[in-house]
mmCIF file of C-alpha atoms in Angstrom:
data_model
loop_
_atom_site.group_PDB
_atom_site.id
_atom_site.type_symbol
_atom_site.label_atom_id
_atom_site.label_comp_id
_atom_site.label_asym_id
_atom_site.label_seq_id
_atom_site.Cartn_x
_atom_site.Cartn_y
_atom_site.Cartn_z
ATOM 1 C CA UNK A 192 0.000 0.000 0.000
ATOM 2 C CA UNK A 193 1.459 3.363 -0.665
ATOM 3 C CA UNK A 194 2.176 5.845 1.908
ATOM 4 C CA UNK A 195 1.186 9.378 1.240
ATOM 5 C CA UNK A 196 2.245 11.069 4.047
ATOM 6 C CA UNK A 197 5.141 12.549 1.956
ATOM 7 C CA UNK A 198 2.995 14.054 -0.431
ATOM 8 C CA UNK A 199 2.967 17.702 -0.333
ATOM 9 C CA UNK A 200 -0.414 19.539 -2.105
ATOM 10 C CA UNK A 201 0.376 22.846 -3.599
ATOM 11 C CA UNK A 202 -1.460 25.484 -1.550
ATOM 12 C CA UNK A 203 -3.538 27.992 -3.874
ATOM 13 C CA UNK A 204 -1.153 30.652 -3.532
ATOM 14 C CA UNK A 205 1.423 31.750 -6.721
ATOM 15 C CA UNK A 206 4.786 30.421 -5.995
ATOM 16 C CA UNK A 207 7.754 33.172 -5.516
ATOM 17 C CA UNK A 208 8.863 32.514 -9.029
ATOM 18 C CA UNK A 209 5.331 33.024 -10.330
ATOM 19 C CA UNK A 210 5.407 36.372 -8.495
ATOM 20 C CA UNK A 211 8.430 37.445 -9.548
ATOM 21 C CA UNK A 212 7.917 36.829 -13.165
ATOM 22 C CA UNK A 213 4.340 38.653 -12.402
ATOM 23 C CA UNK A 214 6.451 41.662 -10.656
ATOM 24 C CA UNK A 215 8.639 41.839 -13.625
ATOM 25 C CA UNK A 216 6.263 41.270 -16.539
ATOM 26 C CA UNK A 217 4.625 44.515 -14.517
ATOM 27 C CA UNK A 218 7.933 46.857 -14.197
ATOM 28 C CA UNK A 219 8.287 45.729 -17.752
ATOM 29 C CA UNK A 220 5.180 47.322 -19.106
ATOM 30 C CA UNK A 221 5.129 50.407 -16.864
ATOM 31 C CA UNK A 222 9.068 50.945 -18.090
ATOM 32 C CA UNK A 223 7.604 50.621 -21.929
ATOM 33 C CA UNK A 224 4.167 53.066 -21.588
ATOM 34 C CA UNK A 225 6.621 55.729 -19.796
ATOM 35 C CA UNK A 226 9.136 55.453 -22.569
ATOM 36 C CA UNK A 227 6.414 55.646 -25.249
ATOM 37 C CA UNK A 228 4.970 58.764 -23.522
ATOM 38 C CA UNK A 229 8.698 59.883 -23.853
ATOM 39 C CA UNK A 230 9.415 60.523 -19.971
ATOM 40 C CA UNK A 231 11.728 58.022 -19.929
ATOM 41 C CA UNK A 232 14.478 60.188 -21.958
ATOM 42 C CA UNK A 233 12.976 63.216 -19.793
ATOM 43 C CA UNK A 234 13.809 61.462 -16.158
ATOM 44 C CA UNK A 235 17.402 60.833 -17.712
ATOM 45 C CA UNK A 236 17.340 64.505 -18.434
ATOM 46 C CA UNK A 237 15.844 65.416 -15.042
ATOM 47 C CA UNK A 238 18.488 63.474 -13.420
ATOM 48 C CA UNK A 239 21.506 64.608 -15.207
ATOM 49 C CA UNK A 240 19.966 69.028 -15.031
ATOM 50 C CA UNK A 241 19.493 68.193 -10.448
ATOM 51 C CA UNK A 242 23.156 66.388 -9.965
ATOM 52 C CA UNK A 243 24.480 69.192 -13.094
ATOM 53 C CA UNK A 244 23.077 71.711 -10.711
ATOM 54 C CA UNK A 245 23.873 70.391 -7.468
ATOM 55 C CA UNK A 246 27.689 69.684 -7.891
ATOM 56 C CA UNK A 247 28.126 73.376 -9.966
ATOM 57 C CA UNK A 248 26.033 75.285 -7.761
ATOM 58 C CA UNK A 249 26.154 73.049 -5.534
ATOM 59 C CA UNK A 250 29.167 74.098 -3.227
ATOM 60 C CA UNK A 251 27.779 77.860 -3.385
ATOM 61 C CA UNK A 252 24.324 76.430 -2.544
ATOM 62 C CA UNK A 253 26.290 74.548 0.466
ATOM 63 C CA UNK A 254 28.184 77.295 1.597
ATOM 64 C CA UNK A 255 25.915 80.097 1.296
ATOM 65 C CA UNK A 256 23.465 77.741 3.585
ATOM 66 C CA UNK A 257 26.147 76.181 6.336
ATOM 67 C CA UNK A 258 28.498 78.618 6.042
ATOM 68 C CA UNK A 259 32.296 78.760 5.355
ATOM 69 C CA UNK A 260 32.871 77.754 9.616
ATOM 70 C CA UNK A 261 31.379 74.509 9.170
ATOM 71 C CA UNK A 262 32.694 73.187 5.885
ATOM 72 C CA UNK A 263 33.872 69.955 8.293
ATOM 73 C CA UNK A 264 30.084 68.725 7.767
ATOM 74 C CA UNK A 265 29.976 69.288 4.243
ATOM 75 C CA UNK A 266 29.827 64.912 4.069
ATOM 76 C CA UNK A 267 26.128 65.037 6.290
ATOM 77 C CA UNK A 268 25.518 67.497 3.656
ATOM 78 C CA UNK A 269 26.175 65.325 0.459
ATOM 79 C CA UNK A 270 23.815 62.541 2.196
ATOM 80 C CA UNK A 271 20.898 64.926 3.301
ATOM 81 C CA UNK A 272 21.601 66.263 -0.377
ATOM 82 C CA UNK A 273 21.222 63.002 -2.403
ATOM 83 C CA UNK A 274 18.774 61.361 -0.029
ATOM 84 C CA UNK A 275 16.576 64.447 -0.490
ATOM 85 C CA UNK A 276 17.003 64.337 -4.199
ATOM 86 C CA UNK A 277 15.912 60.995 -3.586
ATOM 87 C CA UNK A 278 13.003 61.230 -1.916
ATOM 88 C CA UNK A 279 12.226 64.611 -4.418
ATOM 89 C CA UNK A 280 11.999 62.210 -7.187
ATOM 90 C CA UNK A 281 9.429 59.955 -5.511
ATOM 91 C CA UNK A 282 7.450 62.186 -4.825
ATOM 92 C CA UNK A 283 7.317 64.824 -7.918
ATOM 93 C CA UNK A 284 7.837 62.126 -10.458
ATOM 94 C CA UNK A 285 5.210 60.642 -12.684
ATOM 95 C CA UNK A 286 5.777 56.948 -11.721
ATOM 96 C CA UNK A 287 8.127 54.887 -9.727
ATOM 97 C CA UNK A 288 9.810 53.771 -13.050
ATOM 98 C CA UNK A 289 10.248 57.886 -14.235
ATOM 99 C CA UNK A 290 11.585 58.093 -10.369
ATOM 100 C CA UNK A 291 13.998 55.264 -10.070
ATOM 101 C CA UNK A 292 15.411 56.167 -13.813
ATOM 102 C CA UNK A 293 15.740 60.139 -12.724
ATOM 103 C CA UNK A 294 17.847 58.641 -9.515
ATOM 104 C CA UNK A 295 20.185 55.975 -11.514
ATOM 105 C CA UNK A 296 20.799 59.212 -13.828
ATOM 106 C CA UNK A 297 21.562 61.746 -11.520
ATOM 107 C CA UNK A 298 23.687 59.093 -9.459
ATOM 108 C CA UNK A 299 25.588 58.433 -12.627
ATOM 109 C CA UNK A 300 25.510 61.675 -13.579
ATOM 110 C CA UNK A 301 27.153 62.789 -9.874
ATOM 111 C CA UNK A 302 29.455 60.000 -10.254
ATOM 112 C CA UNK A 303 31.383 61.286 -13.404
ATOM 113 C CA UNK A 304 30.768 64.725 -12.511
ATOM 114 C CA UNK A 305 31.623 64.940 -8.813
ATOM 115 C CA UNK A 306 32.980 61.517 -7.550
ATOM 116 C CA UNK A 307 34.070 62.904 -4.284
ATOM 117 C CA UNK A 308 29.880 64.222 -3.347
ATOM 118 C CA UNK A 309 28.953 60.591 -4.788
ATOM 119 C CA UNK A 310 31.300 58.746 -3.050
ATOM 120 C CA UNK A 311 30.441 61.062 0.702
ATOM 121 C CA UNK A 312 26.643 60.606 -0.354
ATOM 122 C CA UNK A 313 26.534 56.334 -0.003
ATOM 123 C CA UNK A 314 26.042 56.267 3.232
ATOM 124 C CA UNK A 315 23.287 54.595 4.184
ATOM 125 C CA UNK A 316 23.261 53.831 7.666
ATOM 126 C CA UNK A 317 22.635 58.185 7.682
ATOM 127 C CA UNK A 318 19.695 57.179 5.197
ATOM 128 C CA UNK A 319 18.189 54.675 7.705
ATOM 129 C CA UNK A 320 17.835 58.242 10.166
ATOM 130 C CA UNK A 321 16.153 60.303 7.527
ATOM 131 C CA UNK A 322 14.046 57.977 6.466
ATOM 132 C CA UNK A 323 12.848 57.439 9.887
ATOM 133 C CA UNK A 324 12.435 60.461 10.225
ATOM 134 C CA UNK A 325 10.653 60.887 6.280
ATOM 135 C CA UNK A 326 8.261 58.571 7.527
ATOM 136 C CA UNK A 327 7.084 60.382 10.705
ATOM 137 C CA UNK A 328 3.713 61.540 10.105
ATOM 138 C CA UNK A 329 3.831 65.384 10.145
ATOM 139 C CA UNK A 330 6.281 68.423 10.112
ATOM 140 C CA UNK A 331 8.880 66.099 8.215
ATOM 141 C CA UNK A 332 11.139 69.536 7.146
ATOM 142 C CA UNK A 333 11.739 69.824 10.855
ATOM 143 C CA UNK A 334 12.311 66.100 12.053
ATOM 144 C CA UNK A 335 14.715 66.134 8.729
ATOM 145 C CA UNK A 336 16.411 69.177 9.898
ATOM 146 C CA UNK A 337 16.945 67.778 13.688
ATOM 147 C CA UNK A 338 18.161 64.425 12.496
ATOM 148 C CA UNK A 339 20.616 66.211 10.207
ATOM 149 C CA UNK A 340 21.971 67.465 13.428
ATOM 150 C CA UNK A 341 21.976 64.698 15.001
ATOM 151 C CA UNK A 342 24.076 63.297 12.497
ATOM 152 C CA UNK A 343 26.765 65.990 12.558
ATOM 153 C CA UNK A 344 27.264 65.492 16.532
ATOM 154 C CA UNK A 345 25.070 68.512 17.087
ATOM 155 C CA UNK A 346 21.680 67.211 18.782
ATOM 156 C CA UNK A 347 19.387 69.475 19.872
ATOM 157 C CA UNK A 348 21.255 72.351 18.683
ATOM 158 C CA UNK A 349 19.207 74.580 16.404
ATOM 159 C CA UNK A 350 21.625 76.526 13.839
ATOM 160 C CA UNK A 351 22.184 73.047 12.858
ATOM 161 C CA UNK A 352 18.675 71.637 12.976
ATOM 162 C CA UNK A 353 17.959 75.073 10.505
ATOM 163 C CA UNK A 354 20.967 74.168 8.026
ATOM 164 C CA UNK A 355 19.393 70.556 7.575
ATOM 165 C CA UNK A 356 15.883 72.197 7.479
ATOM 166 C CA UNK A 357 16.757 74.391 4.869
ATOM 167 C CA UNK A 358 19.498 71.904 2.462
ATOM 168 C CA UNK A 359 15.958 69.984 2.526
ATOM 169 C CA UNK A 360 13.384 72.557 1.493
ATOM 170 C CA UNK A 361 16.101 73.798 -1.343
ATOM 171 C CA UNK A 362 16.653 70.433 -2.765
ATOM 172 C CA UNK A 363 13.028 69.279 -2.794
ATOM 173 C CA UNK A 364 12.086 73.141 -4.107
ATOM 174 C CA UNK A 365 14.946 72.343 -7.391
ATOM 175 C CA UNK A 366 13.526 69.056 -8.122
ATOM 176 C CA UNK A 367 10.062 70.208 -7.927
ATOM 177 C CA UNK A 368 10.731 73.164 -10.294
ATOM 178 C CA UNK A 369 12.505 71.006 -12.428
ATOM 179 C CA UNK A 370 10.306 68.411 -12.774
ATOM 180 C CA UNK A 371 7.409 71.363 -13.267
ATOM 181 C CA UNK A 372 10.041 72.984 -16.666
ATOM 182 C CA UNK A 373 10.288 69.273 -17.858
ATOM 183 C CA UNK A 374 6.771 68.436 -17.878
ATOM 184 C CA UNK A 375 6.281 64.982 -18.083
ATOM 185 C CA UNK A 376 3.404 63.360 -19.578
#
């Protein structure tokens, strides 16, 4: 007699692979309408005009903003910088496709352009803080700015928590304006 105790029934649920090749199949298409509406070519564009802007004006922008005294932070302000460019694109882009291809280009873009604000940018474990502190419900411009002094050994102290504020507001206010000239469809 056989013993089916080792017989496993497939539950009704799509497999991991199934999903994946679902996920994909969807990425796939939303990539292929945005490049068909041409914004696409226009996140590349919108990537390549905020890191353009960023690493020419970028130091004046800095330094006008933190001032010439504190140019020994200038590495909190690369990551505040790129993770609000970051977050910019999520949330004045068209699509998460349009936002993740504007990132990849301005990240790129920052790369070639300015390797030594790319390289200070990557590090993550100060994107873990503001994204805790992104995801706070309410008044995000102010937990943004207190985390960025946090990060630069400076808790509590507000000239700090006012530099972070305002690197913030700046960045999101370029990308927004950008996106706005661009127009994508």
């Amino acid at each position: 007699m056989c013993d089916d105790r080792d017989i496993k029934i497939a539950g009704s649920q799509p497999s991991n692979t199934d999903r994946n090749k679902l996920e994909t199949s969807y990425a796939t298409e939303e990539f292929n309408r945005e490049k068909q509406k041409g914004n696409i070519e226009k996140a590349r564009r919108l990537g390549v005009l905020v890191a353009e802007h960023l690493s020419a004006q970028g130091r004046s922008i800095l330094f006008d903003i933190i001032g010439e005294d504190k140019r020994d932070y200038i590495t909190q302000c690369h990551q505040l910088v790129t993770f609000a460019v970051s977050v910019s694109f999520g949330r004045f882009c068209s699509s998460s496709v349009v936002s993740k291809t504007a990132y990849n280009s301005f990240s790129d873009t920052l790369k070639r352009i300015a390797p030594e604000m790319y390289t200070s940018s990557k590090d993550m474990g100060a994107w873990s803080f503001y994204f805790l502190a992104y995801r706070r419900a309410g008044d995000v411009e102010r937990r943004i700015g207190q985390t960025f002094a946090m990060l630069c050994s400076h808790d509590g102290d507000p000239v700090f928590q006012e530099i972070g504020e305002a690197l913030y507001c700046r960045v999101m206010s370029l990308v927004e304006n950008l996106v706005n000239e661009i127009g994508f469809n």
